[in-house]
XYZ file of C-alpha atoms in Angstrom:
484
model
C 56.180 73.714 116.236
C 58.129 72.717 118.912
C 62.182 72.387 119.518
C 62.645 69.175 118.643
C 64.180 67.033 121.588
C 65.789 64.428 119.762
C 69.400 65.412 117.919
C 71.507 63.717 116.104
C 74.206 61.326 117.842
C 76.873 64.161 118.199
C 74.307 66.072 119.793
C 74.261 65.965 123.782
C 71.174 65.186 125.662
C 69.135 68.017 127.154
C 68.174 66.175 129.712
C 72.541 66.578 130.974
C 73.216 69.409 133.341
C 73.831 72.650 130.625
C 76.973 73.640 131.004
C 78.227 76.205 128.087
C 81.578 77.523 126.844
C 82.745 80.709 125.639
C 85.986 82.165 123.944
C 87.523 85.251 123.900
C 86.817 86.986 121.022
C 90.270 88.402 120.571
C 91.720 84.862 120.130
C 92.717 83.916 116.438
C 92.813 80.154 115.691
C 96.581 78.557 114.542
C 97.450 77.989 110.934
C 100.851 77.508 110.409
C 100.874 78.580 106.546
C 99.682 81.938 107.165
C 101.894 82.330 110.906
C 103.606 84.925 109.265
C 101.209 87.134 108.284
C 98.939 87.682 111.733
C 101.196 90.548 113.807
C 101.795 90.443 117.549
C 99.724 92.933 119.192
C 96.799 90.613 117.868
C 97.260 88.210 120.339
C 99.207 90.437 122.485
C 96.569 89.506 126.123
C 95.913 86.045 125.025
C 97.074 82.672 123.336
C 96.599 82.210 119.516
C 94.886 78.934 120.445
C 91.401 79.887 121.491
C 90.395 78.116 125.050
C 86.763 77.459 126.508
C 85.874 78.789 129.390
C 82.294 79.123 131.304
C 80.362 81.869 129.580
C 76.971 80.776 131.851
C 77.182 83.561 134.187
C 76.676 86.364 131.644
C 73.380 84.675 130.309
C 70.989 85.327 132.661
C 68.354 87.339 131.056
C 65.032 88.644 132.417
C 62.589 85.936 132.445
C 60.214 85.669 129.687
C 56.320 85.427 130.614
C 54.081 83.465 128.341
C 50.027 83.397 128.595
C 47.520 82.118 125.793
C 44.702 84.040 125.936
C 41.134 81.570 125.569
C 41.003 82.892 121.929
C 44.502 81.360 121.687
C 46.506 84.530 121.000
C 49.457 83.848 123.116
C 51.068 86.969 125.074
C 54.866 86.903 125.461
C 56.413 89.490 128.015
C 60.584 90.314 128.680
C 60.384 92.772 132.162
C 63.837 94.593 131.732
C 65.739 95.612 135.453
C 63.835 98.229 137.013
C 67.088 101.035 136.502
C 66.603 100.528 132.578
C 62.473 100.854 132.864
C 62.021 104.109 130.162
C 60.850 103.093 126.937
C 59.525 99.843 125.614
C 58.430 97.653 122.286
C 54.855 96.389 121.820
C 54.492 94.371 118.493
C 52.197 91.525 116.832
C 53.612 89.050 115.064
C 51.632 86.683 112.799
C 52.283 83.521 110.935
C 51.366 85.049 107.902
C 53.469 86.397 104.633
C 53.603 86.224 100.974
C 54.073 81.934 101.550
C 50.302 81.940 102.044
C 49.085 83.413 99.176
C 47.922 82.079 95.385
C 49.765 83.470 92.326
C 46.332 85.844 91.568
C 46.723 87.525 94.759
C 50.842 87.427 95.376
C 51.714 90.638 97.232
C 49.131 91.035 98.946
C 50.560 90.821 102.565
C 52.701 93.566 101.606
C 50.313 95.636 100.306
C 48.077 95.323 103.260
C 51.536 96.150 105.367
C 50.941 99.353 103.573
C 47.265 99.962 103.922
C 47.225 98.984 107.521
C 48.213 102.741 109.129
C 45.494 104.594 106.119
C 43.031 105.052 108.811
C 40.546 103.169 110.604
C 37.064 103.430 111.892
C 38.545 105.348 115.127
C 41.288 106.926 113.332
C 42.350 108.835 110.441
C 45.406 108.343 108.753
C 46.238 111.830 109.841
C 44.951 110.936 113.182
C 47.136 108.108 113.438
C 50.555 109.806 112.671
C 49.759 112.417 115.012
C 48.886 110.581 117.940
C 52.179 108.904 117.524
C 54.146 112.007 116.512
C 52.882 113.472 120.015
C 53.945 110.226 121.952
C 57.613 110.778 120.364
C 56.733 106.861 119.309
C 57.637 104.882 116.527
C 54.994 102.351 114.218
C 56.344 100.299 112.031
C 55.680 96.635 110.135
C 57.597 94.663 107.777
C 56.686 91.180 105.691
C 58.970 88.067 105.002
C 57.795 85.012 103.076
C 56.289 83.402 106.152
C 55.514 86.400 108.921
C 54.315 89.683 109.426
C 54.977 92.128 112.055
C 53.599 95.446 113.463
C 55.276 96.987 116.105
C 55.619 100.318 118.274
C 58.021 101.556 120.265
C 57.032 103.725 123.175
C 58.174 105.445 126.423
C 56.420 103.332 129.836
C 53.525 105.496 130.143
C 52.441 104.816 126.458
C 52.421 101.144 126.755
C 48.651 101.000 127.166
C 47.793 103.572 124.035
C 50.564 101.575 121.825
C 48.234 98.227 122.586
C 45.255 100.076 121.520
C 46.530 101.309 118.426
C 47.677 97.830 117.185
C 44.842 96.347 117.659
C 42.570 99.277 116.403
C 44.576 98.851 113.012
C 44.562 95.242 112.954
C 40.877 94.937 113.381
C 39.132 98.130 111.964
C 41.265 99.358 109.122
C 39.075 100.997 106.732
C 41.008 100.185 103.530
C 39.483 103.272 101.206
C 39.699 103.509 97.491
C 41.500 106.310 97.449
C 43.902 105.190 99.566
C 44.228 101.802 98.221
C 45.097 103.549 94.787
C 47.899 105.804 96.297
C 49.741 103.679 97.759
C 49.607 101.060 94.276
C 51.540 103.763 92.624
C 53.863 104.052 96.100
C 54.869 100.003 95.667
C 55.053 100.316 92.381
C 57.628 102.809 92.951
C 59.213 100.730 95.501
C 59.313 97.839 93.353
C 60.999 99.997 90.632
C 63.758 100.729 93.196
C 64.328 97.195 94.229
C 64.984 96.278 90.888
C 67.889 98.548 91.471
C 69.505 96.902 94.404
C 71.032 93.945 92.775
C 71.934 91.698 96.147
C 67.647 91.982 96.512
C 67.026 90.560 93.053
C 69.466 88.058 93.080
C 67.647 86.689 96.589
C 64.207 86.669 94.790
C 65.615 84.778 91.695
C 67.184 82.524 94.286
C 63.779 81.642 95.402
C 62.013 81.709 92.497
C 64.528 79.316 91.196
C 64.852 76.674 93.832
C 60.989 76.404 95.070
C 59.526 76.866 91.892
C 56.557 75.537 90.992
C 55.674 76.089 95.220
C 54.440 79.376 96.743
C 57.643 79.587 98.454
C 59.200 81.009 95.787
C 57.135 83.815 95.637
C 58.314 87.237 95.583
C 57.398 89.304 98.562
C 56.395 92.748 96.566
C 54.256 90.076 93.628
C 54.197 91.121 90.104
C 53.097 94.726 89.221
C 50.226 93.297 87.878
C 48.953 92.197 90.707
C 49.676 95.003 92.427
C 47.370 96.782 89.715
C 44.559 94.662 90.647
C 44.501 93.999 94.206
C 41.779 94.996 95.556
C 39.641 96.174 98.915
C 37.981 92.514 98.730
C 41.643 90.820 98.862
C 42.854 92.760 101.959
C 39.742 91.459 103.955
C 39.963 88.402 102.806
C 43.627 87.728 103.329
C 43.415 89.389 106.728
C 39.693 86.888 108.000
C 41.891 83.961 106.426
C 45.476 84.301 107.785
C 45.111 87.089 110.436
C 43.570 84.397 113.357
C 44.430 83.974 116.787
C 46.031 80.852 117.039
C 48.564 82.171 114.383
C 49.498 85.449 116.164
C 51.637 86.521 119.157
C 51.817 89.874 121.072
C 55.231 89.721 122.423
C 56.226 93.199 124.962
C 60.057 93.994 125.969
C 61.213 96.698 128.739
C 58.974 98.785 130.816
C 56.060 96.275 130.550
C 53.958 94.285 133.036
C 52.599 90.971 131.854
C 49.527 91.163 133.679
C 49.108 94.333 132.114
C 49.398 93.216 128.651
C 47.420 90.236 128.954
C 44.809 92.190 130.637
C 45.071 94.756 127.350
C 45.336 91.901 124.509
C 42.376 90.187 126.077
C 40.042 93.136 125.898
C 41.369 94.943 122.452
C 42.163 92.000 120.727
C 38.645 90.134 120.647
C 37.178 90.353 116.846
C 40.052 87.787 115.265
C 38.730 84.771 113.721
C 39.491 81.842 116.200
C 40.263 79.410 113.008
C 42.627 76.512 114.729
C 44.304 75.782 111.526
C 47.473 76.661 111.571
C 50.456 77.934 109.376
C 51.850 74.726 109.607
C 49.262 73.043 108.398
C 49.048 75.017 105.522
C 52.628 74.374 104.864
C 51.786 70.860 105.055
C 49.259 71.219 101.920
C 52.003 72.819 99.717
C 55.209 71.996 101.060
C 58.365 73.771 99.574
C 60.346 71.131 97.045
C 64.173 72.268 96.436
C 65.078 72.267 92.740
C 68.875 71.998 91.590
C 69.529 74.197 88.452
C 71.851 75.930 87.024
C 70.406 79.418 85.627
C 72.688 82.584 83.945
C 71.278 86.212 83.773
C 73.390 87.919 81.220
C 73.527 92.076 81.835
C 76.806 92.913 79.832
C 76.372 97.210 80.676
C 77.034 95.831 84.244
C 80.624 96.055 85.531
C 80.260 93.940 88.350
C 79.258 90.198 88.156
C 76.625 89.039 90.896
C 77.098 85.300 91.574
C 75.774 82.765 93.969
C 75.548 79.167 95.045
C 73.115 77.721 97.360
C 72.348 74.122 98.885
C 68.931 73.088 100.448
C 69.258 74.183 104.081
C 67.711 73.501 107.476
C 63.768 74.096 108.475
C 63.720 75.735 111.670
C 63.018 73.067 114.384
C 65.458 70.630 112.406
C 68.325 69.648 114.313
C 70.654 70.324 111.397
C 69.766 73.997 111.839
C 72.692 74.127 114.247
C 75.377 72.835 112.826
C 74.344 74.759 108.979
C 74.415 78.096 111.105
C 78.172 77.175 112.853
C 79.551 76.028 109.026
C 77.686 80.202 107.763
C 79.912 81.457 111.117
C 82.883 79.182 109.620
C 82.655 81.203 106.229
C 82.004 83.995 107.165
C 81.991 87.419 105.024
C 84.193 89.837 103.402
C 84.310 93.076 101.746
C 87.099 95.203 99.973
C 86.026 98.449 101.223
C 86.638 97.198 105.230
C 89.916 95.927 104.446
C 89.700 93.160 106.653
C 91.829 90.241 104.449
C 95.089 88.228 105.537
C 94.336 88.733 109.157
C 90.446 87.389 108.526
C 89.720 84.085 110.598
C 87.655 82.929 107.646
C 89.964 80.949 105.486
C 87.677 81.863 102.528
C 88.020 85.602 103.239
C 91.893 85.035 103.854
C 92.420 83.376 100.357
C 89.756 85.575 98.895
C 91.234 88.910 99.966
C 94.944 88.224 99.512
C 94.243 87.180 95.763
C 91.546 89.957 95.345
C 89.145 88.108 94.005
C 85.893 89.267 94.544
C 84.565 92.993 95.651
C 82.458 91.172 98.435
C 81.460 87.574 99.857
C 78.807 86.267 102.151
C 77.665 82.939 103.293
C 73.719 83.113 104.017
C 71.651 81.131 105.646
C 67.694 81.324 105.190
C 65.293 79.331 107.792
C 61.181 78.533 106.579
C 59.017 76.205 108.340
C 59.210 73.243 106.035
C 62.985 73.552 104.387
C 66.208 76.545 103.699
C 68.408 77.765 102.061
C 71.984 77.582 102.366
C 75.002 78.940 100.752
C 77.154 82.127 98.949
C 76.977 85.115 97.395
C 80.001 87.197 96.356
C 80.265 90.253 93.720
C 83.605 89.962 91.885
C 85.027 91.605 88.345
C 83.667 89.082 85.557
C 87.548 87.995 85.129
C 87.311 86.696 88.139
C 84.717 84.718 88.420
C 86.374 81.553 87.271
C 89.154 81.505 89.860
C 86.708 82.678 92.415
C 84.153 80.004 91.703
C 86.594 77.283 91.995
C 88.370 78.716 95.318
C 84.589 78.950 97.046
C 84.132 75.327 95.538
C 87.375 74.296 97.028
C 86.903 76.139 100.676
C 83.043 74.002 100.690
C 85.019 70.601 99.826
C 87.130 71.484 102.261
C 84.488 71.523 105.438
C 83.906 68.161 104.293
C 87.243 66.458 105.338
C 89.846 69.076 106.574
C 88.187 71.600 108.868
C 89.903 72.051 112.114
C 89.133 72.265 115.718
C 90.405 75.271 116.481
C 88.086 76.613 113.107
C 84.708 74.902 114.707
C 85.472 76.369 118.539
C 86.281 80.253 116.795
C 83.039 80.073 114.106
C 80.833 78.978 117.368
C 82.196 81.552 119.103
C 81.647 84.001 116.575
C 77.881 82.463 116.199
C 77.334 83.121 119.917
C 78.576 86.488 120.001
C 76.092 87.534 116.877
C 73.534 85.679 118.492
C 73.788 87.724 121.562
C 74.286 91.201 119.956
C 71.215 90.454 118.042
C 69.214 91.034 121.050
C 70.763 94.525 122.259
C 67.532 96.855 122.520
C 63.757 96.371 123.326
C 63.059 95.873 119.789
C 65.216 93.202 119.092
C 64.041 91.812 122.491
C 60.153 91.519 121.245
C 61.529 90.029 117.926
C 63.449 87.512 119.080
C 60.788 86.099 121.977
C 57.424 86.719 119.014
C 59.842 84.696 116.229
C 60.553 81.811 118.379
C 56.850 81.530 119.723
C 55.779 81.049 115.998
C 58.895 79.120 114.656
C 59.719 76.707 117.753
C 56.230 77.326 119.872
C 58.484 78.264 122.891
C 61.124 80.680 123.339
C 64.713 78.597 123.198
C 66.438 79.621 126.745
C 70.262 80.960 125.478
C 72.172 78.490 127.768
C 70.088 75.643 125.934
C 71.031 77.651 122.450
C 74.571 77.756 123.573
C 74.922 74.009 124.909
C 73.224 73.150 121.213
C 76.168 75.422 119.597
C 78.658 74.139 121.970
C 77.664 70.058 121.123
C 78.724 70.607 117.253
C 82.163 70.105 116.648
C 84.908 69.358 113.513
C 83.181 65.602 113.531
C 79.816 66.699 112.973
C 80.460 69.943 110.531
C 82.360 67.405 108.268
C 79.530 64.815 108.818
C 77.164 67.634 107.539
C 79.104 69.348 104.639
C 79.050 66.027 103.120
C 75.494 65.597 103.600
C 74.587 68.946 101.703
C 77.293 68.520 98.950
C 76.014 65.111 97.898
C 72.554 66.708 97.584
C 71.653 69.028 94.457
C 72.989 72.679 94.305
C 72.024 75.374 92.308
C 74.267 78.218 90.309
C 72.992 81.711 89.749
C 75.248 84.360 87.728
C 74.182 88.057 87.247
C 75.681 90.879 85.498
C 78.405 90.648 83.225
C 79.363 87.014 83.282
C 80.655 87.712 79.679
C 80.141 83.418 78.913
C 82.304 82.568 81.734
C-alpha cells in the first residue's frame, strides 16, 4: 500500500521543492508560568525560543536498492560507506502475524516463530546453533499482530551462508513431534511470565477491548488452549497460506551487494507459494472496527494502579498518521525514577511530576494496516488516580484549542530526532527499509518524512485533537482502583 499523495489542506504538496527544518535539541520552548523554574545553564549556548534551521544536509543516507524478484519477493538493499563495511543484517519480513489467523488456531504465528530454528531437512537443531555459534552470528525472529520477521546478523564474509540459512528454515523446517511438544510447555511458560509484566497485559486487554469481535484483537501468544492443541498440520498450513511471495521482503543493511542478494534470494528462495492475494486484501475481508467502552479490572493485593485511555488512531498510509505521531512527541513520557519533572518540555510531565501524581506516563501510538490506536498509559498510587485522570483529560482538551507554536516546532523536533536514532545500526537499518516495503510499498525517503513532519503545525494538531476527542474513547483501569 502505497504513501498516499494526497494530504490534507495543511499539508504541503510533494510535488514543492523539499526543503526541511531542524532545531536544536538543547532549546526549551517559552512558558511564562513556569520561567522560574527552568535554570540558566539550560539555555546557556542558545535562545529559549527554539529556531528552524536547514537540517537537509545531515540526511543523506546510502541509497536504498529495490528489485522484485519474478516470484514477486521483492529484495531491498542499504550499502553502508565502504570504511564501516564489517558486519551486516540479512532478515525476511512477511506480512503475516497473529491478525491472520481464526480464533481455533490463534497463536500460531508465534508458535511457528518458535519451531522455525528445531531443525530442518539440511539441519539439525543442534546443527543450526552451531553453525551460527561458529560464525560469531546472531538468529533471531519476533511476531506482531500483522508481521513476522527472521533475521541474522553476520560479519561480510557470512552474508551468503546467513541467506542460506533463512531460507533453508523458511522452506524445509521439519516441525517434529517432539519438538513441537517442548517448546508448548516453553510458551506456556512464557505466557505464564507475561501475565506478570503488567504494562504487556494491559496492551492485550487494550486490544481485545477495542477490536473485539475482529481478529485484531487477538492476542499474539493465543489462549493456552490453543497452544495445547496446535498442531504439525497448523504450522504447514499457516506457513503455504500466509508465508507467499508477494507478501514477503528480504531487506540487507551494511556490507551487502544488491546484486548479490538478489542473485541469492532468487536461487534459495524458490519453493514459496506465488498466491497474489495479499495482506491487504485479507484485511479488507475482516476489517478492524474500534469499539468505545469503558472496562475496570479490579486486583486490590496490587499497590500500584495500571490505567489507560486510548482513541482510534491512524492506519499507516493515512495522512493523519503524521500529525497523531507529532501530538505522542507533544506528550511525551515520564517516570519518577529518572527524575526528569519541572524542567520536562512536556506540559503533561511538568504538571504530572511537580504534583507527583503518577509513578510513570506514556503516550503510545500503535499503527495496523486498516486503523490504530492512540492514547495513555500511566501507573500512579490508586489515590491518585482521580486527580491524575482529570489532569491527562485536561492536558488532551487542551491540544484542542491552546497548544502553542513553540510546543508543535519542539514535539517535531523531538519526533525527528527519535525517528533518526531509530535507525543507528544495521539492524535497525533492515527493519526500517523491510517495514516500509510492506506498510507503504516503498521506502519513505527521510527528507520527504521530515517535510511531512515539518508541514503540521499548532493549526492542524488542534484541527486533529478535536477530530479524535469527538470520536469514542475507551477507559481501562488495572490494579487497585479501590472504586475510584
Amino acid at each position: 500500500m502505497a504513501w498516499p499523495y494526497r494530504l490534507s489542506r495543511r499539508f504541503k504538496s510533494l510535488s514543492s521543492t523539499i526543503r526541511s527544518r531542524q532545531l536544536s535539541v538543547s532549546t526549551y520552548p517559552k512558558h511564562p508560568e513556569d520561567s522560574s523554574t527552568i535554570e540558566p545553564r539550560f539555555v546557556l549556548h542558545s535562545a529559549p525560543d527554539p529556531k528552524p534551521s536547514d537540517h537537509s544536509p545531515f540526511l543523506l543516507f546510502p541509497k536504498t536498492h529495490i528489485s522484485t524478484l519474478p516470484n514477486g519477493i521483492r529484495v531491498a538493499t542499504q550499502t553502508s560507506p565502504p570504511h564501516v563495511q564489517t558486519t551486516a543484517t540479512v532478515g525476511v519480513w512477511i506480512d503475516a502475524g497473529s491478525r491472520f489467523e481464526t480464533p481455533e488456531t490463534n497463536g500460531t504465528a508465534h508458535f511457528l516463530e518458535h519451531m522455525i530454528f528445531k531443525g530442518t531437512r539440511r539441519r539439525t537443531a543442534r546443527g543450526l546453533e552451531e553453525e551460527i555459534e561458529n560464525m560469531g552470528a546472531r538468529l533471531n525472529a519476533y511476531t506482531s499482530r500483522e508481521q513476522t520477521t527472521f533475521y541474522a546478523n553476520v560479519l561480510r564474509e557470512d552474508v551468503p551462508v546467513a541467506v542460506d540459512i533463512l531460507a533453508d528454515i523458511l522452506q524445509n523446517s521439519t516441525f517434529s513431534e517432539q519438538a513441537i511438544r517442548r517448546e508448548r510447555d516453553v510458551i506456556l511458560r512464557e505466557m505464564e511470565e507475561v501475565q506478570g509484566q503488567t504494562e504487556e497485559v494491559i496492551f492485550d486487554h487494550l486490544h481485545s477491548v477495542a477490536f473485539r469481535d475482529s481478529l485484531l484483537g487477538n492476542t499474539i501468544l493465543g489462549p493456552p488452549e490453543n497452544i495445547r492443541s496446535i498442531s504439525r498440520n497448523n504450522l504447514y498450513q499457516y506457513i503455504s497460506t500466509h508465508y507467499t511471495s508477494p507478501r514477503m521482503v528480504v531487506s540487507a543493511a551494511g556490507a551487502v551487494e544488491h546484486d548479490e542478494i538478489v542473485s541469492l534470494v532468487e536461487r534459495l528462495f524458490k519453493d514459496f507459494s506465488m498466491d497474489p492475494t495479499s495482506a491487504a486484501e485479507l484485511v479488507d475481508r475482516s476489517p478492524a472496527i474500534f469499539t468505545g467502552s469503558e472496562v475496570r479490572l479490579e486486583n486490590n493485593d496490587m499497590p500500584i494502579a495500571h490505567w489507560a485511555i486510548a482513541f482510534k488512531g491512524a492506519a499507516w498510509a493515512d495522512p493523519n498518521s503524521i500529525p497523531i505521531m507529532v501530538i505522542q512527541s507533544l506528550l511525551g513520557s515520564w517516570c519518577r525514577s529518572i527524575g526528569v519533572g519541572n524542567c520536562s518540555g512536556s506540559q503533561l510531565a511538568r504538571r504530572v511530576g511537580t504534583l507527583g501524581l503518577a509513578e510513570s506516563i506514556m503516550a503510545f501510538n500503535t499503527n495496523y494496516c486498516d486503523t490504530g490506536l492512540f492514547g495513555i498509559y500511566a501507573t500512579a498510587m490508586p489515590d491518585c488516580l482521580g486527580d491524575l485522570s482529570c489532569v491527562i483529560m485536561e492536558e488532551l482538551r487542551r491540544l484542542a484549542w491552546q497548544v502553542s507554536d513553540a510546543e508543535v516546532i519542539r514535539a517535531r523536533n523531538q519526533l525527528k530526532s527519535a525517528l533518526l536514532l531509530h535507525i543507528d545500526g544495521t539492524s535497525a537499518v533492515a527493519e526500517n527499509n523491510g517495514r516500509q516495503l510492506l506498510t507503504y510499498g516503498r521506502i519513505v525517503p527521510f527528507q520527504e518524512y521530515f517535510t511531512r513532519i515539518d508541514a503540521v503545525d499548532a493549526a492542524t494538531i488542534k484541527e486533529m485533537a478535536r477530530d479524535m476527542l469527538v470520536g469514542k474513547i475507551f477507559l481501562k483501569l488495572f490494579g487497585a482502583c479501590n472504586g475510584n
